[in-house]
Short mmCIF file of C-alpha atoms in Angstrom, two decimals:
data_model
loop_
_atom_site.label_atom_id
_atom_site.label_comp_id
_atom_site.label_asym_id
_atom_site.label_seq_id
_atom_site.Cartn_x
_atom_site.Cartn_y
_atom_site.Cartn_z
CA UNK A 1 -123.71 28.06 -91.90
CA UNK A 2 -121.28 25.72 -93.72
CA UNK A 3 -118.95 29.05 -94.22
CA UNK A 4 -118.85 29.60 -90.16
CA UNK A 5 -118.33 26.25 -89.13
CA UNK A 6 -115.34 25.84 -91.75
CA UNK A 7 -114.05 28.58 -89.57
CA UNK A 8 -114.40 27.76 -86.37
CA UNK A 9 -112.83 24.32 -87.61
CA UNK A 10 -110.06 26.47 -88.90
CA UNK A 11 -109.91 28.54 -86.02
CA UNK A 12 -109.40 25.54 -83.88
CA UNK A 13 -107.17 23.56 -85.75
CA UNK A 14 -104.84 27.00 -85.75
CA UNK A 15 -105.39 28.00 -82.09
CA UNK A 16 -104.67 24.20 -81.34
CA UNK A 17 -101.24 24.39 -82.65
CA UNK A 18 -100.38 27.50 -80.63
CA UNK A 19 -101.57 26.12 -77.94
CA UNK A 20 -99.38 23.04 -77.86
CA UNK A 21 -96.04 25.16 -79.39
CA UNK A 22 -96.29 28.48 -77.78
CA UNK A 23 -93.62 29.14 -74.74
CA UNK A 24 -91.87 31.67 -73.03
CA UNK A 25 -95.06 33.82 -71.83
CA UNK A 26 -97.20 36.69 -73.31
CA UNK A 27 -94.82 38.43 -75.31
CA UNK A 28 -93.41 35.70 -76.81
CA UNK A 29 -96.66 34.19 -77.55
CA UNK A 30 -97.73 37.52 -79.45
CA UNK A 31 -94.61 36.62 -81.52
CA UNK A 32 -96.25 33.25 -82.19
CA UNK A 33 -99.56 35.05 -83.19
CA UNK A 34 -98.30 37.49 -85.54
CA UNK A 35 -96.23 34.63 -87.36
CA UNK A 36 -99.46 32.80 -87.61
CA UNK A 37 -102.72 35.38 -88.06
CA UNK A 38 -100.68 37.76 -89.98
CA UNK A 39 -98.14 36.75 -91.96
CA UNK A 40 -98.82 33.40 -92.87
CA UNK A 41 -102.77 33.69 -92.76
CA UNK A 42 -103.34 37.24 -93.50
CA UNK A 43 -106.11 37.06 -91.13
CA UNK A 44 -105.51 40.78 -90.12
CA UNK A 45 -103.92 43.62 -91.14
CA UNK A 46 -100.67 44.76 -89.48
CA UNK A 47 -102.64 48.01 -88.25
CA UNK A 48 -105.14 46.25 -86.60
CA UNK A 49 -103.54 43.20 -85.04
CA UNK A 50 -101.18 46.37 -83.64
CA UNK A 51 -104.64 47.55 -82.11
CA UNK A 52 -105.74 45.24 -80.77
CA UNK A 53 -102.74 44.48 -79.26
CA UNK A 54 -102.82 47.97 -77.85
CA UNK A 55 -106.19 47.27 -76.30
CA UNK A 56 -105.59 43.46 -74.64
CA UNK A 57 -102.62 44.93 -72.96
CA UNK A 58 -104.79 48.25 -71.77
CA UNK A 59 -107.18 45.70 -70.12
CA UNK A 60 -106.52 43.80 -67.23
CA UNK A 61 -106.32 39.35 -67.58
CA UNK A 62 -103.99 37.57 -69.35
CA UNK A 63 -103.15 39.98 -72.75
CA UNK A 64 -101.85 37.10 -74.92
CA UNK A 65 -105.39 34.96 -74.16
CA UNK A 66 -107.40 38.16 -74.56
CA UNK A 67 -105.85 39.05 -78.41
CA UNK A 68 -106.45 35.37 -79.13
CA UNK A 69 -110.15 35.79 -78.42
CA UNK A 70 -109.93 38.93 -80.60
CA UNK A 71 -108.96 37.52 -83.03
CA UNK A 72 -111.07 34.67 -83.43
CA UNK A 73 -114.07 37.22 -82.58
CA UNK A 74 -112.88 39.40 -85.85
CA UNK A 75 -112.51 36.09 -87.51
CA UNK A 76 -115.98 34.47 -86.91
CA UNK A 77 -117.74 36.73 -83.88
CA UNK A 78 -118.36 35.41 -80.28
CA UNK A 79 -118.22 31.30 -80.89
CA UNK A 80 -114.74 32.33 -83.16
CA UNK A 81 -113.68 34.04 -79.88
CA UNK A 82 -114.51 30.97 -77.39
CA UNK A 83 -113.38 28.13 -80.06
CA UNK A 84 -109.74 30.62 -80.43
CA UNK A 85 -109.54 30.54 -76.92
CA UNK A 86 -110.14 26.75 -76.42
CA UNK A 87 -107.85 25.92 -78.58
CA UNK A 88 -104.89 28.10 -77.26
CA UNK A 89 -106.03 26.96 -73.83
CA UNK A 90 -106.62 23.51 -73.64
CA UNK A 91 -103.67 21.64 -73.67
CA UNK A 92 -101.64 23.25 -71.14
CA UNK A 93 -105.03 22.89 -68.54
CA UNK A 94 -104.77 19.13 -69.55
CA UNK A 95 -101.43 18.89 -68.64
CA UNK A 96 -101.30 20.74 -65.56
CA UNK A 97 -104.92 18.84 -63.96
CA UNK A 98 -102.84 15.65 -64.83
CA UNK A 99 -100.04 16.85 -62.94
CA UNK A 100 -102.16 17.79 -60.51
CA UNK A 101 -103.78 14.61 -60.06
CA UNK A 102 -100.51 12.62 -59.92
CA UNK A 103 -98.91 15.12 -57.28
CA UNK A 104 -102.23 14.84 -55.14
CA UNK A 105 -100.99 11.39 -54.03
CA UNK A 106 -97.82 12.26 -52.43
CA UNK A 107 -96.65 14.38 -49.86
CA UNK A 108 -94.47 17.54 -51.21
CA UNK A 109 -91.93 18.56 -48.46
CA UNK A 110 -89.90 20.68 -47.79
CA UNK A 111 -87.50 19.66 -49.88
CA UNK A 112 -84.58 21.78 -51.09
CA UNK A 113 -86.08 21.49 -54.49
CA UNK A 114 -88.86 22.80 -53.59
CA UNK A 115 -87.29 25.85 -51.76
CA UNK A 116 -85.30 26.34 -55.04
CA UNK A 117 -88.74 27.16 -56.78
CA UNK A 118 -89.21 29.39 -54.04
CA UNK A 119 -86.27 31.71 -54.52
CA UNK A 120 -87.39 31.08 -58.59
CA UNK A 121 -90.76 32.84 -58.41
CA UNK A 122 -88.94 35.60 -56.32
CA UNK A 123 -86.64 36.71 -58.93
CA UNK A 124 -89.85 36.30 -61.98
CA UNK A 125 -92.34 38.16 -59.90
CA UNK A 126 -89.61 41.03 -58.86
CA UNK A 127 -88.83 41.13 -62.82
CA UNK A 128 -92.68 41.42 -63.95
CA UNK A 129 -93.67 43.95 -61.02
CA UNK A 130 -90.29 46.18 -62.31
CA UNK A 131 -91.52 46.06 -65.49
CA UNK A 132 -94.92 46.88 -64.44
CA UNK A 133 -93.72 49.65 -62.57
CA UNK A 134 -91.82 51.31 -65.06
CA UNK A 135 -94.62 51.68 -67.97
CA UNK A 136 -97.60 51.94 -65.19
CA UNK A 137 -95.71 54.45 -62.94
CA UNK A 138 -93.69 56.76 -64.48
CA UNK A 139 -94.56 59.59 -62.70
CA UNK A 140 -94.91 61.26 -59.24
CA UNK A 141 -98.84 60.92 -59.07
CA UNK A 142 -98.92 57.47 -59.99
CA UNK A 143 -95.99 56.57 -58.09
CA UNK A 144 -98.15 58.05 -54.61
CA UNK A 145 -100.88 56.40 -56.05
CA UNK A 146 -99.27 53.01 -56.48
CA UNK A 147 -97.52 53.89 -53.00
CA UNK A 148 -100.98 54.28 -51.58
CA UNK A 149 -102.45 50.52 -52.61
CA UNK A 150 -99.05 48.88 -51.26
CA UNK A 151 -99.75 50.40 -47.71
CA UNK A 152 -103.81 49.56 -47.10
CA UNK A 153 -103.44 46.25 -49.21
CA UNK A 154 -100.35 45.36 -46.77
CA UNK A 155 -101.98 46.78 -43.61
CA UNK A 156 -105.57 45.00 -44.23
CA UNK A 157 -105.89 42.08 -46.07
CA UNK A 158 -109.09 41.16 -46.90
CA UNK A 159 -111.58 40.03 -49.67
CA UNK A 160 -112.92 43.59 -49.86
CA UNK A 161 -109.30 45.97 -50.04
CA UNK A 162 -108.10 44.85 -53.26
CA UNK A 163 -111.35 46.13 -54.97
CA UNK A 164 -112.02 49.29 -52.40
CA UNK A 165 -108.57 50.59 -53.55
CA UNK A 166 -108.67 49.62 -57.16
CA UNK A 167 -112.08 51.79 -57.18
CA UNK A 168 -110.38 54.73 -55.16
CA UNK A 169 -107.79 54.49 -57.77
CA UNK A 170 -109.68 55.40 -60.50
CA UNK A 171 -111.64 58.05 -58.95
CA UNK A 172 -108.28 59.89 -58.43
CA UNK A 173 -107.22 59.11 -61.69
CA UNK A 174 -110.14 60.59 -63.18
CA UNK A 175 -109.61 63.62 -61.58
CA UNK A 176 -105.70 63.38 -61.64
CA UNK A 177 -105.49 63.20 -65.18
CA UNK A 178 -108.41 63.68 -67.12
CA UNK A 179 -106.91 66.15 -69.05
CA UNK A 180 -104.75 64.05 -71.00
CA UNK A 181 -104.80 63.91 -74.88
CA UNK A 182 -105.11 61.07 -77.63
CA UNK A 183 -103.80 61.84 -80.57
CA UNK A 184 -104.52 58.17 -82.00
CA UNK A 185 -106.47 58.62 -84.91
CA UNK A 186 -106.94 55.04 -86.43
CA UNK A 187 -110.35 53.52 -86.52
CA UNK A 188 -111.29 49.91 -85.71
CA UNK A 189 -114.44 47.78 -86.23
CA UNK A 190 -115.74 44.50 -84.46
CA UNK A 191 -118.48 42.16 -85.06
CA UNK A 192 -120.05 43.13 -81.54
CA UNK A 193 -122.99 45.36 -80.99
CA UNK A 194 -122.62 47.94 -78.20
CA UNK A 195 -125.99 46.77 -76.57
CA UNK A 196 -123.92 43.08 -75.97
CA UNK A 197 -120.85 45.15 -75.38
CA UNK A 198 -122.50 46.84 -72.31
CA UNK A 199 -124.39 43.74 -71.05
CA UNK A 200 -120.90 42.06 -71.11
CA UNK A 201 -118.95 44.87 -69.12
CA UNK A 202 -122.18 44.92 -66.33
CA UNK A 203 -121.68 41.29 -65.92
CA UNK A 204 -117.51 42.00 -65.42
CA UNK A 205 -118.75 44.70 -62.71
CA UNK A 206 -121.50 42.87 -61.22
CA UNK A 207 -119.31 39.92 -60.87
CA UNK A 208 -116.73 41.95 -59.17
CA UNK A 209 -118.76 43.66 -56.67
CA UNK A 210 -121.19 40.88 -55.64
CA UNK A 211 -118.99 37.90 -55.36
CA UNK A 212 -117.03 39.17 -52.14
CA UNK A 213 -120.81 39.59 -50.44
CA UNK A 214 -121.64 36.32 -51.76
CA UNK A 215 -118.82 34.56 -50.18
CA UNK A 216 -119.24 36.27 -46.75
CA UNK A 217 -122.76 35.68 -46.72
CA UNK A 218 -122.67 31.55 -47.24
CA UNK A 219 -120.04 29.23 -46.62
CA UNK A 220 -120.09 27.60 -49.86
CA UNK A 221 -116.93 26.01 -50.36
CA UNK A 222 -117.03 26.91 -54.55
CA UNK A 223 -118.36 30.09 -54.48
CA UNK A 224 -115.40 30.97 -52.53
CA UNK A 225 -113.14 29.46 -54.68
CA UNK A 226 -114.57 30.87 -57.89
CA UNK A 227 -114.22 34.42 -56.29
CA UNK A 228 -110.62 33.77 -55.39
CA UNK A 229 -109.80 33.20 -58.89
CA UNK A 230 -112.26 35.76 -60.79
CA UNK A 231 -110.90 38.16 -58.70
CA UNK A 232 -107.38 37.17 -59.46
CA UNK A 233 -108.02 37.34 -62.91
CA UNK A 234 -109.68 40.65 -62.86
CA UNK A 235 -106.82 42.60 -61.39
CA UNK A 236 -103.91 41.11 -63.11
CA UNK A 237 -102.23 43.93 -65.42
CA UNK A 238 -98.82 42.68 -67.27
CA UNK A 239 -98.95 38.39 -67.53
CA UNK A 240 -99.19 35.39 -66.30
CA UNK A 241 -96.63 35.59 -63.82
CA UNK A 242 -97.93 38.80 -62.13
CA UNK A 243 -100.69 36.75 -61.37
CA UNK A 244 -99.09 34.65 -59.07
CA UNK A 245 -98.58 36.61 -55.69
CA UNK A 246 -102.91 37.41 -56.16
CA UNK A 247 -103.29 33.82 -56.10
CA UNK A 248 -100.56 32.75 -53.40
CA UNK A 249 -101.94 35.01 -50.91
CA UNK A 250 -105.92 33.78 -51.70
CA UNK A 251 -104.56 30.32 -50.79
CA UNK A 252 -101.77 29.79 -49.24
CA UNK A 253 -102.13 32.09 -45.69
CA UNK A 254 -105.25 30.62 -45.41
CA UNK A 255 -104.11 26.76 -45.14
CA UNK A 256 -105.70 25.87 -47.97
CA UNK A 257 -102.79 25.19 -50.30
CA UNK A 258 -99.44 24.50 -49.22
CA UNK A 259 -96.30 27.23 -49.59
CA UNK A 260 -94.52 23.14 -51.41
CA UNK A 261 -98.12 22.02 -53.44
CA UNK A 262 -98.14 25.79 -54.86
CA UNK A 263 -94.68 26.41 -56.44
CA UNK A 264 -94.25 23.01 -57.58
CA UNK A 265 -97.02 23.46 -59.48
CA UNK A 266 -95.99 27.08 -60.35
CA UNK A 267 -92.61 25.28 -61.97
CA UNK A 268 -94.68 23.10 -63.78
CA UNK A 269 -96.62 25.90 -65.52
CA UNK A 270 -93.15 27.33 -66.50
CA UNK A 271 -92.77 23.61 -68.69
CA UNK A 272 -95.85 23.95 -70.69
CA UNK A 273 -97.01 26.24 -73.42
CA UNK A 274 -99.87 28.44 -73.50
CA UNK A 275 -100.69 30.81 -71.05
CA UNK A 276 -99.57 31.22 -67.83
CA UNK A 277 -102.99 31.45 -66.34
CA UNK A 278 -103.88 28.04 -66.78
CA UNK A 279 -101.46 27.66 -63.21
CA UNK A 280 -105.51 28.36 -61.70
CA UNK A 281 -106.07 24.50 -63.28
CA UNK A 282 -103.91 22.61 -61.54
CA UNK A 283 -104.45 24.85 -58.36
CA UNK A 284 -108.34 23.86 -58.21
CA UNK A 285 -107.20 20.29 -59.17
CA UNK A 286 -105.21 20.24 -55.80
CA UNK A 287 -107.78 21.80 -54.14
CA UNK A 288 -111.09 20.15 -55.24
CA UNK A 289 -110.02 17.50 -57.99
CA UNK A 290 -110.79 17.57 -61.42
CA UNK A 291 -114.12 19.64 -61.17
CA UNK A 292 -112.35 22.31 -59.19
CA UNK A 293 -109.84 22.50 -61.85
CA UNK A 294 -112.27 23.45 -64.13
CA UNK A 295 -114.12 26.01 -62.23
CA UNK A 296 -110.96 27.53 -61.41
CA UNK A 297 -109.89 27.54 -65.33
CA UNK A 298 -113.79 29.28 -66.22
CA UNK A 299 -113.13 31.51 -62.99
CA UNK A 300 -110.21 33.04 -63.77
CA UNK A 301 -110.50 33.49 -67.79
CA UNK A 302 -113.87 34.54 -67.48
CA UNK A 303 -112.63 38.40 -67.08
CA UNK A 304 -111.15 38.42 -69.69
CA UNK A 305 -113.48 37.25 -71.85
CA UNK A 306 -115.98 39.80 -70.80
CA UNK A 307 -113.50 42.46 -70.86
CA UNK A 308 -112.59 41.53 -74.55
CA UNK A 309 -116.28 41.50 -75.43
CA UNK A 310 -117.12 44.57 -73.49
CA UNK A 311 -114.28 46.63 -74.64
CA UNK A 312 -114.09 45.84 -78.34
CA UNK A 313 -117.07 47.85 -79.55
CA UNK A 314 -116.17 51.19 -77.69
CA UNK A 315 -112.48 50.57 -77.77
CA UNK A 316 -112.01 54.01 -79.89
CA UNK A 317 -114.05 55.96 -78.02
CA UNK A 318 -112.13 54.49 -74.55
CA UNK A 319 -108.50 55.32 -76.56
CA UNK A 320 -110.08 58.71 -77.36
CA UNK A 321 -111.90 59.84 -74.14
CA UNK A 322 -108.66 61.10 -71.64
CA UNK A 323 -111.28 60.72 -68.33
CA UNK A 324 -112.01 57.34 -68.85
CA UNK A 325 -108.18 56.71 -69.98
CA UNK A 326 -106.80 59.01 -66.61
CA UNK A 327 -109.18 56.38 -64.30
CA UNK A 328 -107.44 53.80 -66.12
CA UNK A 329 -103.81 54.92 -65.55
CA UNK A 330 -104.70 55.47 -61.80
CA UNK A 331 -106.04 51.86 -61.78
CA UNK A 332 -102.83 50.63 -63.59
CA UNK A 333 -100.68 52.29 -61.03
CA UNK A 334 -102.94 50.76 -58.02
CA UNK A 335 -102.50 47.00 -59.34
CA UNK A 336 -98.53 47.97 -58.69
CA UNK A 337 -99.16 48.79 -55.50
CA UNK A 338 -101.50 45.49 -54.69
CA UNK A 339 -98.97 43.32 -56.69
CA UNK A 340 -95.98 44.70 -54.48
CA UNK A 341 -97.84 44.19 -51.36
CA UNK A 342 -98.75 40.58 -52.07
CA UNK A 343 -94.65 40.27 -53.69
CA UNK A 344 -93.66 41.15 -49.94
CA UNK A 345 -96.05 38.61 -47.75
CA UNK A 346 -95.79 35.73 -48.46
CA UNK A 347 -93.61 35.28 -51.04
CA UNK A 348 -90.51 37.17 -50.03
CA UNK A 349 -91.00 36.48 -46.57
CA UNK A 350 -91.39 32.62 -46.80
CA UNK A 351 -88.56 32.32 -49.40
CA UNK A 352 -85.52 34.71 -48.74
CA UNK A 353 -84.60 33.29 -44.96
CA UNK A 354 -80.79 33.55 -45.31
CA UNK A 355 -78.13 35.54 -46.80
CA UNK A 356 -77.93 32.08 -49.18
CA UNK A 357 -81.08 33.04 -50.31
CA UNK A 358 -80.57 36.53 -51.17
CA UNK A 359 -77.78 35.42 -53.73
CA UNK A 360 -79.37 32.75 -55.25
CA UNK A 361 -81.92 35.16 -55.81
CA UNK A 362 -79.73 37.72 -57.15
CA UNK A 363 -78.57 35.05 -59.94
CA UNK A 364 -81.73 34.08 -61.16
CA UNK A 365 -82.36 37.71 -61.64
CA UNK A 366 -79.72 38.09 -62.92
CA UNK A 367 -80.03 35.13 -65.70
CA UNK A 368 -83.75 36.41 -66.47
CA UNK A 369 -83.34 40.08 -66.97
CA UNK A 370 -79.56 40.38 -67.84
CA UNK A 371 -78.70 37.46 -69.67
CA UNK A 372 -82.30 36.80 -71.34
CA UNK A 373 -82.73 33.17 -70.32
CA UNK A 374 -85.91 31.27 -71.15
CA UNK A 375 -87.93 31.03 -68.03
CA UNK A 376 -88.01 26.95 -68.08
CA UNK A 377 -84.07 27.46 -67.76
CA UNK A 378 -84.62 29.36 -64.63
CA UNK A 379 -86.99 26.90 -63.22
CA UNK A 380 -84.42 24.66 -63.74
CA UNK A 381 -81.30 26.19 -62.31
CA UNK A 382 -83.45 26.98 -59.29
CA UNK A 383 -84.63 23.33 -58.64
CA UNK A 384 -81.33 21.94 -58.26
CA UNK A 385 -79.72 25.05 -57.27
CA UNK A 386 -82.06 24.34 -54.02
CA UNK A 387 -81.32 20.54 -54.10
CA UNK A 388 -77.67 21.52 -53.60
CA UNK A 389 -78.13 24.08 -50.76
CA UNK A 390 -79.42 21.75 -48.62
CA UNK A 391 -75.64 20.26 -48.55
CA UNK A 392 -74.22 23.75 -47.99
#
């Protein structure tokens, strides 16, 4: 007993210090992790921290979150896992309901700073969905299938698509490419029995499936918002900042978020460690105040947390089996599809209005993928690159 809690306490105290030091999004913050668990610490081997690397970023949710819970599951089972993720968590959801709380008591307009972040999460979306589409697409099938989620996810947009297609997905993936091999051959064990393994992953599912019906059926104002996010959070392949057309289109078409409240908390996410997902704090902070910034925190990490837990204890016989991996690549290739839909309306269409636009968008691009700037850099050049076009 005294051993475990020793652990935890070191868990935290570790996780803690990622937490407040870790920017420039998921694969940076992998950097931070090996540097910490493995070298220094020696918690893991290189093998298996490669592992379970490998599996976080098979899964949907936010990867760098999800190998942080691994670890601290390896480390000191299920409470390691929540007190790993707490720590790595925490600070940036402080920060942003703060934020949140501050910015509730003005007005956000539309200010040319705020167009500026804008044309900013234009050129970061376009660069994760490219990269997305390169290592989830890379062939003809998966290009039709990805192809195939853009057009009914653009066409009819509704609580229900997302997860109709994502399930269609898979079925043709299973049958698309369920003959491919695995010639992995390394073997991993995890302090989770199968039984809670499977109890976990029915809870994922069940989640999945039922909230939709739940939120048609009532007109509770928090059951819709916890769907909104768990939903986001189940479909997100490749970051934080994939995640944020899902969310834009859950809230801001419908009037309950502004197009201005939304990025300017999107720029402020780009200014704090930890991971990007935390943005769902200081979105249920505008929305419903504190509280609502802490169901939409539990909302949309919750998938990933089950996923982790689900996943771990059959995670080489997933890697092995090549049906279960082909309905995973034709998932992997849908979530393209759904991510480029949701790039296009809104956020293309409320943020490139003039030629002006287009270049400015073109530069940030430019800076991000070309010239390797940090994110917060971007964030900045686009803030008062939009203060300035309002004189132009």
């Amino acid at each position: 007993m005294v051993n475990q809690l020793k652990s935890l306490l070191e868990i935290l105290i570790v996780s803690t210090k990622l937490g407040l030091t870790s920017f420039g999004g998921p694969i940076a913050h992998l950097g931070y992790f090996h540097n910490e668990y493995i070298r220094k610490r020696k918690w893991l081997d290189e093998k298996s921290y490669a592992d379970l690397v490998a599996l976080c970023q098979f899964l949907p949710g936010p990867a760098s979150s999800q190998v942080g819970i691994g670890i601290g599951v390896m480390r000191a089972g299920v409470l390691g896992g929540i007190v790993s993720f707490i720590g790595f968590t925490l600070p940036s959801v402080v920060a942003l309901m703060i934020f949140a709380l501050l910015l509730r008591g003005f007005e956000v307009g539309e200010a040319g700073w705020i167009h500026g972040l804008k044309i900013v999460a234009v050129a970061v979306v376009a660069h994760a969905i490219l990269g997305m589409a390169n290592n989830l697409t890379p062939d003809l099938k998966r290009k039709a299938l990805a192809l195939f989620a853009l057009v009914v996810t653009l066409l009819w947009q509704t609580a229900f698509t997302q997860v109709g297609v994502i399930f269609i997905a898979g079925i043709l993936g299973f049958f698309l490419y369920r003959q491919q091999t695995d010639t992995h051959e390394q073997k991993m064990a995890f302090p989770i029995s199968r039984r809670f393994g499977v109890i976990s992953l029915l809870v994922f599912f069940s989640l999945l499936l039922l909230l939709p019906i739940l939120r048609e059926a009532t007109s509770l104002h928090w059951v819709a918002l916890f769907d909104s996010f768990y939903r986001s959070g189940s479909l997100v392949f490749g970051g934080g900042h994939v995640v944020l057309p899902l969310l834009e289109r859950e809230f801001v078409p419908t009037g309950i978020l502004t197009e201005e409240a939304f990025l300017a908390g999107y720029g402020a996410t780009q200014a704090v460690p930890g991971p990007l997902f935390t943005f769902a704090a200081y979105l249920g902070t505008v929305i419903s105040g504190w509280h609502g910034g802490l169901l939409a925190t539990f909302a949309i990490f919750l998938p990933a947390f089950l996923l982790v837990l689900g996943a771990l204890p059959f995670w080489d016989s997933i890697r092995r089996n090549p049906k279960i991996k082909g309905a995973l690549m034709g998932v992997n290739a849908a979530v393209v599809g759904i991510l480029i839909s949701a790039f296009y309306q809104p956020i293309w269409t409320s943020s490139i209005l003039a030629p002006i636009d287009f270049a400015f968008a073109a530069i940030l691009f430019s800076m991000l993928v070309y010239w390797k700037l940090p994110p917060w850099i971007i964030v900045v050049t686009g803030v008062i690159g939009g203060a300035l076009m309002t004189f132009i």
